[in-house]
Amino acid sequence: MTVTVVGGAGAGTAVREDGVPRVAAIGELELESGFRLPEVRIAYETWGTLAPDGSNAVLVEHALTGDTHVAAGRARHGASEAERRAAQSGGWWEGLVGPGAAIDTDRWFVVCTNIVGGCYGSTGPAAPAPPDVDPEGRPWGSRFPLVTVRDSVHAEAALADALGIGSWRLVIGGSMGGARALEWAVTYPDRVRACAVVAACAQSSAEQLAWGQAQNLAIRQDPHFRGGDYYDGPLPVTGLGLARRIAHITYRSADELHHRFGRSPQADEHVIGTHPGGRGRYQVESYLDHQASKLAGRFDANSYLAVNETLMSHDVARGRGTLEEALSVTSCEWLVAAVDSDRLYLPRESDVLAAALPGDVRRHTLTSPSGHDGFLIETPQLGKLLLETVLREP
């Protein structure tokens, strides 16, 4: 296996670079479906220094549309201005990961990967297909296969091998990241010493599948989608934006939307018009428009479908008996945490997971008015839980 480094020195070298994108070429990945995905590349970033015995490695798993930049970093001396700016920009779990934070990058060697199927450097639908698939090097597009959560973990295990990491001191993730963390603990129980599953569950529920289907159809019914082979023409940003609106409603709580927006109209817009299609917007509609526009500007529609299908595939007990039987192989420490206002991943689903784990595992609670997104927002609470449970001093 070869590791191709983008933008700096490789992990474990004398030169420390934090938050700089890199890419590992891990070769062929055999998927659960039997499809063999060739020439797979995984994008990742690291923070901190890997101990000589590899004992201080922490894997952070991103959520549905996340990327590898979990925290700000620093590029090596001599890096380009663009590399320095990218490294120094704030990450999506800023405050939880970094020097002196709960996941202290002066102590832990932190790795964050981009899931296979994503669009932040890992092999995905927008990546050029290899010559034996497409001699012209066109994007995978509609030919990209289904990648399950379990498949994504196998890919990350190959990356860990390449980085010289035999086991993780901690694997942590929220939402889809939590599903990936849980799958790691079951698929590779000897390689996970502690696992933190935040705002996630043991398997995607019927309601979560229903929300997923609605988002997928929003993209597929965009006239510019063209069955997934749209890269030589207009992008299906309307469908992608609608998918994001649907998803974002589930990410926030009803109380938060009420208190932030209520029924107020957007400034200088009149919500009582002469006909429904010509009225102005309520503030909550403007908010959803903004969220849709942001995602459409940074994400690929096919990748949204790919990772959404990955999340819909989540069932840690698939092919492993009952949930209790599936989890019985694990021997790591656990943190299971739910957001009390979450209406997408209900706290009672975290209760089911905690009850099925071996030993006496309790479900912890993040108190937040923000709904599911509380796992990203309430970093002081989550950091405190980590230090009290899976990252406590010996």
Short mmCIF file of C-alpha atoms in Angstrom, two decimals:
data_model
loop_
_atom_site.label_atom_id
_atom_site.label_comp_id
_atom_site.label_asym_id
_atom_site.label_seq_id
_atom_site.Cartn_x
_atom_site.Cartn_y
_atom_site.Cartn_z
CA MET A 1 0.00 0.00 0.00
CA THR A 2 1.26 3.47 -0.82
CA VAL A 3 0.46 6.72 0.90
CA THR A 4 0.34 9.76 -1.34
CA VAL A 5 0.87 12.95 0.65
CA VAL A 6 -0.81 16.17 -0.44
CA GLY A 7 0.41 19.47 0.97
CA GLY A 8 3.07 18.34 3.40
CA ALA A 9 4.95 15.69 5.28
CA GLY A 10 3.40 12.37 6.19
CA ALA A 11 2.13 11.41 9.62
CA GLY A 12 4.77 10.36 12.10
CA THR A 13 7.57 12.46 10.56
CA ALA A 14 9.68 14.91 12.48
CA VAL A 15 7.83 17.86 10.96
CA ARG A 16 4.47 18.39 12.63
CA GLU A 17 1.68 19.67 10.43
CA ASP A 18 -1.81 20.02 11.81
CA GLY A 19 -4.98 20.29 9.75
CA VAL A 20 -3.31 19.89 6.35
CA PRO A 21 -5.13 17.75 3.73
CA ARG A 22 -3.47 14.52 2.68
CA VAL A 23 -4.54 11.57 0.56
CA ALA A 24 -3.82 7.87 0.98
CA ALA A 25 -4.15 5.46 -1.93
CA ILE A 26 -5.40 2.18 -0.44
CA GLY A 27 -6.00 0.20 -3.62
CA GLU A 28 -9.05 -1.97 -4.25
CA LEU A 29 -11.90 -2.04 -1.74
CA GLU A 30 -14.27 -5.01 -1.82
CA LEU A 31 -17.72 -3.83 -0.76
CA GLU A 32 -20.45 -5.68 1.10
CA SER A 33 -22.37 -5.89 -2.16
CA GLY A 34 -19.52 -7.80 -3.78
CA PHE A 35 -18.56 -4.84 -5.99
CA ARG A 36 -14.82 -4.24 -6.15
CA LEU A 37 -14.10 -0.51 -6.09
CA PRO A 38 -10.66 0.02 -7.65
CA GLU A 39 -7.96 2.57 -6.90
CA VAL A 40 -9.60 3.95 -3.75
CA ARG A 41 -8.20 7.11 -2.24
CA ILE A 42 -8.98 8.41 1.23
CA ALA A 43 -8.51 12.05 2.19
CA TYR A 44 -7.52 12.76 5.78
CA GLU A 45 -5.98 15.32 8.10
CA THR A 46 -3.97 14.82 11.26
CA TRP A 47 -3.15 16.84 14.38
CA GLY A 48 -0.49 16.11 16.97
CA THR A 49 2.32 13.57 16.92
CA LEU A 50 1.92 9.81 16.81
CA ALA A 51 3.65 8.09 19.73
CA PRO A 52 6.40 5.60 18.82
CA ASP A 53 4.16 2.73 19.93
CA GLY A 54 1.08 4.20 18.24
CA SER A 55 -0.84 4.23 21.52
CA ASN A 56 -2.18 7.80 21.39
CA ALA A 57 -4.20 7.71 18.16
CA VAL A 58 -7.75 9.11 18.08
CA LEU A 59 -10.09 8.78 15.09
CA VAL A 60 -12.76 11.45 14.63
CA GLU A 61 -15.62 10.61 12.26
CA HIS A 62 -17.55 13.37 10.49
CA ALA A 63 -21.31 13.55 9.97
CA LEU A 64 -23.27 13.41 6.70
CA THR A 65 -21.86 16.41 4.80
CA GLY A 66 -18.77 16.94 6.93
CA ASP A 67 -15.15 17.04 5.86
CA THR A 68 -11.71 16.28 7.28
CA HIS A 69 -11.13 19.69 8.87
CA VAL A 70 -12.30 19.00 12.40
CA ALA A 71 -10.11 21.71 13.98
CA ALA A 72 -7.74 24.52 13.07
CA GLY A 73 -4.12 23.58 12.57
CA ARG A 74 -0.78 24.78 11.37
CA ALA A 75 1.10 24.11 8.17
CA ARG A 76 4.82 23.42 7.91
CA HIS A 77 7.36 26.16 7.30
CA GLY A 78 7.45 26.83 3.60
CA ALA A 79 3.83 25.87 2.94
CA SER A 80 1.91 27.90 0.41
CA GLU A 81 -0.36 30.73 1.48
CA ALA A 82 -3.41 28.67 0.49
CA GLU A 83 -2.19 25.73 2.61
CA ARG A 84 -1.61 28.00 5.60
CA ARG A 85 -5.06 29.60 5.30
CA ALA A 86 -6.75 26.21 4.97
CA ALA A 87 -4.94 24.81 7.99
CA GLN A 88 -5.62 27.84 10.19
CA SER A 89 -9.35 28.10 9.42
CA GLY A 90 -11.73 26.91 12.11
CA GLY A 91 -12.95 23.33 12.08
CA TRP A 92 -16.41 21.84 12.53
CA TRP A 93 -15.63 20.53 16.05
CA GLU A 94 -13.52 23.49 17.10
CA GLY A 95 -13.25 23.63 20.88
CA LEU A 96 -13.50 19.87 21.28
CA VAL A 97 -10.31 19.10 19.34
CA GLY A 98 -7.13 21.15 19.61
CA PRO A 99 -4.32 22.14 21.97
CA GLY A 100 -5.64 22.06 25.53
CA ALA A 101 -9.11 20.89 24.45
CA ALA A 102 -10.77 17.72 25.70
CA ILE A 103 -9.22 15.89 22.74
CA ASP A 104 -5.89 17.56 23.32
CA THR A 105 -3.74 17.54 20.19
CA ASP A 106 -0.64 18.12 22.33
CA ARG A 107 -1.36 14.70 23.83
CA TRP A 108 -3.31 12.77 21.19
CA PHE A 109 -2.59 12.08 17.53
CA VAL A 110 -5.92 12.89 15.93
CA VAL A 111 -6.98 11.61 12.50
CA CYS A 112 -10.09 12.70 10.62
CA THR A 113 -10.97 11.05 7.31
CA ASN A 114 -13.36 11.89 4.49
CA ILE A 115 -15.73 8.99 3.94
CA VAL A 116 -15.53 7.02 0.69
CA GLY A 117 -18.30 8.44 -1.50
CA GLY A 118 -17.73 11.97 -0.24
CA CYS A 119 -16.48 14.96 -2.20
CA TYR A 120 -13.63 16.26 -0.06
CA GLY A 121 -10.77 14.28 -1.55
CA SER A 122 -11.84 10.66 -1.07
CA THR A 123 -12.97 8.51 -3.97
CA GLY A 124 -16.55 9.41 -4.78
CA PRO A 125 -18.99 9.89 -7.66
CA ALA A 126 -17.33 13.13 -8.82
CA ALA A 127 -13.87 11.54 -8.97
CA PRO A 128 -12.51 10.39 -12.34
CA ALA A 129 -13.20 6.71 -12.94
CA PRO A 130 -10.07 4.61 -13.60
CA PRO A 131 -9.20 3.72 -17.21
CA ASP A 132 -10.61 0.20 -17.02
CA VAL A 133 -13.99 1.69 -16.04
CA ASP A 134 -13.89 4.74 -18.30
CA PRO A 135 -11.02 5.15 -20.78
CA GLU A 136 -11.87 8.84 -21.09
CA GLY A 137 -11.50 9.45 -17.35
CA ARG A 138 -15.00 10.83 -16.88
CA PRO A 139 -16.44 10.98 -13.35
CA TRP A 140 -17.95 7.86 -11.83
CA GLY A 141 -21.35 9.56 -11.74
CA SER A 142 -24.23 7.07 -11.89
CA ARG A 143 -21.81 4.12 -11.92
CA PHE A 144 -20.56 4.76 -8.39
CA PRO A 145 -21.52 1.82 -6.14
CA LEU A 146 -23.30 1.73 -2.80
CA VAL A 147 -20.79 2.04 0.05
CA THR A 148 -22.11 0.93 3.45
CA VAL A 149 -20.98 2.12 6.86
CA ARG A 150 -19.17 -1.19 7.23
CA ASP A 151 -17.38 -0.67 3.91
CA SER A 152 -16.25 2.79 5.02
CA VAL A 153 -14.74 1.31 8.18
CA HIS A 154 -12.80 -1.30 6.19
CA ALA A 155 -11.35 1.54 4.12
CA GLU A 156 -10.34 3.45 7.25
CA ALA A 157 -8.71 0.32 8.66
CA ALA A 158 -6.52 0.20 5.56
CA LEU A 159 -5.59 3.85 6.16
CA ALA A 160 -4.77 3.10 9.81
CA ASP A 161 -2.45 0.30 8.66
CA ALA A 162 -0.71 2.72 6.30
CA LEU A 163 -0.23 5.23 9.13
CA GLY A 164 1.16 2.58 11.49
CA ILE A 165 -1.82 2.68 13.84
CA GLY A 166 -2.61 -0.76 15.21
CA SER A 167 -5.40 0.40 17.49
CA TRP A 168 -7.27 3.57 18.36
CA ARG A 169 -7.25 4.97 21.88
CA LEU A 170 -10.62 6.49 20.97
CA VAL A 171 -12.98 6.47 18.01
CA ILE A 172 -15.59 9.22 18.24
CA GLY A 173 -18.32 10.58 16.02
CA GLY A 174 -21.71 12.24 16.03
CA SER A 175 -24.71 11.41 13.84
CA MET A 176 -23.37 9.42 10.86
CA GLY A 177 -19.97 9.74 12.50
CA GLY A 178 -21.41 7.96 15.53
CA ALA A 179 -22.64 5.14 13.30
CA ARG A 180 -19.14 4.78 11.88
CA ALA A 181 -17.57 4.83 15.36
CA LEU A 182 -19.96 2.09 16.52
CA GLU A 183 -19.21 -0.01 13.45
CA TRP A 184 -15.49 0.31 14.14
CA ALA A 185 -15.91 -1.10 17.65
CA VAL A 186 -17.81 -4.13 16.34
CA THR A 187 -15.92 -4.80 13.12
CA TYR A 188 -12.47 -4.37 14.69
CA PRO A 189 -12.96 -4.92 18.43
CA ASP A 190 -9.23 -5.49 19.01
CA ARG A 191 -8.39 -2.14 17.46
CA VAL A 192 -10.70 0.13 19.50
CA ARG A 193 -9.92 0.84 23.15
CA ALA A 194 -12.71 3.40 23.63
CA CYS A 195 -15.70 4.40 21.55
CA ALA A 196 -17.91 7.50 21.79
CA VAL A 197 -21.26 7.35 19.97
CA VAL A 198 -22.93 10.76 20.06
CA ALA A 199 -26.42 11.56 18.75
CA ALA A 200 -26.53 8.23 16.90
CA CYS A 201 -28.08 4.80 17.23
CA ALA A 202 -27.55 1.11 16.50
CA GLN A 203 -29.47 1.10 13.21
CA SER A 204 -31.25 3.63 11.02
CA SER A 205 -34.91 3.67 12.02
CA ALA A 206 -37.89 3.56 9.68
CA GLU A 207 -38.45 7.28 10.19
CA GLN A 208 -34.80 8.06 9.44
CA LEU A 209 -35.08 5.97 6.27
CA ALA A 210 -38.21 7.92 5.32
CA TRP A 211 -36.42 11.26 5.72
CA GLY A 212 -33.53 9.86 3.70
CA GLN A 213 -35.78 8.81 0.84
CA ALA A 214 -37.38 12.25 0.67
CA GLN A 215 -33.94 13.88 0.39
CA ASN A 216 -32.80 11.42 -2.28
CA LEU A 217 -35.91 11.99 -4.39
CA ALA A 218 -35.49 15.76 -4.15
CA ILE A 219 -32.13 15.40 -5.90
CA ARG A 220 -33.10 12.70 -8.37
CA GLN A 221 -36.14 14.66 -9.58
CA ASP A 222 -34.12 17.77 -10.39
CA PRO A 223 -34.28 18.11 -14.21
CA HIS A 224 -30.52 18.70 -14.29
CA PHE A 225 -29.73 15.47 -12.44
CA ARG A 226 -29.75 13.38 -15.63
CA GLY A 227 -29.58 10.08 -13.80
CA GLY A 228 -26.42 11.17 -12.02
CA ASP A 229 -24.33 11.97 -15.12
CA TYR A 230 -24.56 15.76 -15.05
CA TYR A 231 -20.93 16.83 -14.77
CA ASP A 232 -20.76 18.19 -18.32
CA GLY A 233 -23.77 20.48 -17.84
CA PRO A 234 -25.76 22.45 -15.25
CA LEU A 235 -25.55 21.03 -11.76
CA PRO A 236 -28.71 19.86 -9.93
CA VAL A 237 -28.39 22.52 -7.26
CA THR A 238 -32.15 23.02 -6.93
CA GLY A 239 -32.68 19.40 -5.92
CA LEU A 240 -29.63 19.44 -3.66
CA GLY A 241 -30.92 22.58 -1.97
CA LEU A 242 -34.33 21.01 -1.40
CA ALA A 243 -32.68 17.91 0.09
CA ARG A 244 -30.75 20.16 2.46
CA ARG A 245 -33.91 21.99 3.51
CA ILE A 246 -35.62 18.69 4.34
CA ALA A 247 -32.62 17.48 6.30
CA HIS A 248 -32.02 20.74 8.14
CA ILE A 249 -35.53 20.83 9.54
CA THR A 250 -34.74 17.51 11.25
CA TYR A 251 -31.43 18.86 12.55
CA ARG A 252 -33.00 21.64 14.62
CA SER A 253 -35.68 21.50 17.28
CA ALA A 254 -39.20 22.87 16.87
CA ASP A 255 -38.73 25.07 19.96
CA GLU A 256 -35.55 26.60 18.58
CA LEU A 257 -37.18 27.41 15.23
CA HIS A 258 -40.12 28.95 17.07
CA HIS A 259 -38.00 31.12 19.36
CA ARG A 260 -35.58 32.20 16.61
CA PHE A 261 -38.11 32.91 13.87
CA GLY A 262 -41.70 32.45 14.97
CA ARG A 263 -44.05 33.66 12.23
CA SER A 264 -42.08 36.80 11.47
CA PRO A 265 -41.68 37.78 7.83
CA GLN A 266 -38.29 38.38 6.31
CA ALA A 267 -37.38 42.06 6.38
CA ASP A 268 -39.08 44.07 3.65
CA GLU A 269 -41.01 41.05 2.41
CA HIS A 270 -44.80 40.72 2.61
CA VAL A 271 -46.14 37.25 3.37
CA ILE A 272 -49.72 38.16 2.47
CA GLY A 273 -49.62 38.49 -1.29
CA THR A 274 -52.09 38.34 -4.14
CA HIS A 275 -51.29 34.68 -4.89
CA PRO A 276 -49.29 31.95 -3.09
CA GLY A 277 -46.38 31.89 -5.53
CA GLY A 278 -45.81 35.61 -5.33
CA ARG A 279 -45.72 36.27 -1.61
CA GLY A 280 -42.66 37.13 0.44
CA ARG A 281 -40.89 34.73 2.78
CA TYR A 282 -41.20 34.06 6.46
CA GLN A 283 -37.89 34.33 8.30
CA VAL A 284 -37.70 30.57 8.75
CA GLU A 285 -38.04 30.15 4.99
CA SER A 286 -35.19 32.58 4.41
CA TYR A 287 -33.11 30.62 6.93
CA LEU A 288 -33.70 27.36 5.04
CA ASP A 289 -32.91 29.09 1.74
CA HIS A 290 -29.59 30.18 3.24
CA GLN A 291 -28.75 26.66 4.44
CA ALA A 292 -29.62 25.26 1.00
CA SER A 293 -27.46 27.80 -0.80
CA LYS A 294 -24.49 27.14 1.48
CA LEU A 295 -24.55 23.40 0.90
CA ALA A 296 -25.16 23.68 -2.86
CA GLY A 297 -22.05 25.83 -3.05
CA ARG A 298 -19.77 23.29 -1.39
CA PHE A 299 -21.17 19.79 -1.97
CA ASP A 300 -21.77 17.43 -4.87
CA ALA A 301 -25.31 16.12 -5.39
CA ASN A 302 -24.15 12.60 -6.23
CA SER A 303 -22.01 12.54 -3.10
CA TYR A 304 -25.01 13.62 -1.07
CA LEU A 305 -26.90 10.63 -2.46
CA ALA A 306 -23.92 8.35 -1.83
CA VAL A 307 -23.35 9.28 1.79
CA ASN A 308 -27.06 9.45 2.51
CA GLU A 309 -27.38 5.88 1.23
CA THR A 310 -24.41 4.96 3.41
CA LEU A 311 -26.23 6.30 6.45
CA MET A 312 -29.44 4.53 5.44
CA SER A 313 -27.47 1.25 5.31
CA HIS A 314 -26.48 1.59 8.97
CA ASP A 315 -27.35 -1.52 10.99
CA VAL A 316 -24.54 -2.69 13.22
CA ALA A 317 -26.31 -6.04 13.79
CA ARG A 318 -26.80 -6.87 10.10
CA GLY A 319 -25.65 -10.47 9.61
CA ARG A 320 -24.48 -10.69 13.23
CA GLY A 321 -27.53 -11.99 15.08
CA THR A 322 -29.36 -9.90 17.64
CA LEU A 323 -28.09 -6.48 18.62
CA GLU A 324 -26.83 -7.89 21.92
CA GLU A 325 -25.01 -10.68 20.08
CA ALA A 326 -23.46 -8.23 17.64
CA LEU A 327 -22.21 -5.95 20.42
CA SER A 328 -20.98 -8.81 22.62
CA VAL A 329 -17.66 -8.96 20.73
CA THR A 330 -16.68 -5.48 21.92
CA SER A 331 -14.42 -4.92 24.90
CA CYS A 332 -13.81 -1.16 24.77
CA GLU A 333 -14.87 1.63 27.08
CA TRP A 334 -18.02 3.45 26.00
CA LEU A 335 -19.55 6.87 25.92
CA VAL A 336 -23.11 6.91 24.60
CA ALA A 337 -24.59 10.40 24.56
CA ALA A 338 -27.86 11.81 23.21
CA VAL A 339 -29.10 15.38 22.74
CA ASP A 340 -32.23 15.89 24.82
CA SER A 341 -34.00 17.96 22.11
CA ASP A 342 -32.97 15.70 19.19
CA ARG A 343 -35.95 14.73 17.03
CA LEU A 344 -33.93 12.87 14.37
CA TYR A 345 -31.94 10.52 16.63
CA LEU A 346 -34.20 10.16 19.61
CA PRO A 347 -32.66 9.78 23.07
CA ARG A 348 -34.58 6.54 23.53
CA GLU A 349 -32.66 5.09 20.59
CA SER A 350 -29.44 5.80 22.48
CA ASP A 351 -31.02 4.03 25.46
CA VAL A 352 -31.54 0.92 23.32
CA LEU A 353 -27.88 0.98 22.27
CA ALA A 354 -26.56 1.49 25.79
CA ALA A 355 -28.76 -1.30 27.18
CA ALA A 356 -27.50 -3.75 24.54
CA LEU A 357 -23.81 -3.08 25.19
CA PRO A 358 -21.91 -5.54 27.38
CA GLY A 359 -21.45 -4.41 30.96
CA ASP A 360 -23.16 -1.50 32.66
CA VAL A 361 -23.22 1.37 30.16
CA ARG A 362 -25.37 4.39 30.87
CA ARG A 363 -26.69 6.88 28.39
CA HIS A 364 -25.46 10.43 28.95
CA THR A 365 -27.30 13.57 27.90
CA LEU A 366 -26.27 16.77 26.19
CA THR A 367 -28.71 19.51 27.15
CA SER A 368 -29.38 21.79 24.21
CA PRO A 369 -32.24 23.78 22.68
CA SER A 370 -30.77 23.21 19.22
CA GLY A 371 -31.95 19.69 18.41
CA HIS A 372 -29.76 17.15 16.64
CA ASP A 373 -27.11 19.76 15.82
CA GLY A 374 -26.51 20.09 19.55
CA PHE A 375 -23.76 17.49 19.23
CA LEU A 376 -21.77 20.05 17.21
CA ILE A 377 -22.73 23.03 19.32
CA GLU A 378 -22.47 21.84 22.93
CA THR A 379 -18.73 21.17 22.87
CA PRO A 380 -18.09 22.15 26.53
CA GLN A 381 -20.63 19.56 27.71
CA LEU A 382 -19.30 16.88 25.39
CA GLY A 383 -15.70 17.63 26.30
CA LYS A 384 -16.52 17.29 29.99
CA LEU A 385 -18.21 13.94 29.36
CA LEU A 386 -15.21 12.68 27.42
CA LEU A 387 -12.79 13.62 30.20
CA GLU A 388 -15.03 12.00 32.82
CA THR A 389 -15.47 8.74 30.91
CA VAL A 390 -13.33 7.49 28.04
CA LEU A 391 -10.47 10.03 28.28
CA ARG A 392 -10.16 10.24 32.05
CA GLU A 393 -6.69 10.21 33.54
CA PRO A 394 -5.50 6.73 34.63
#
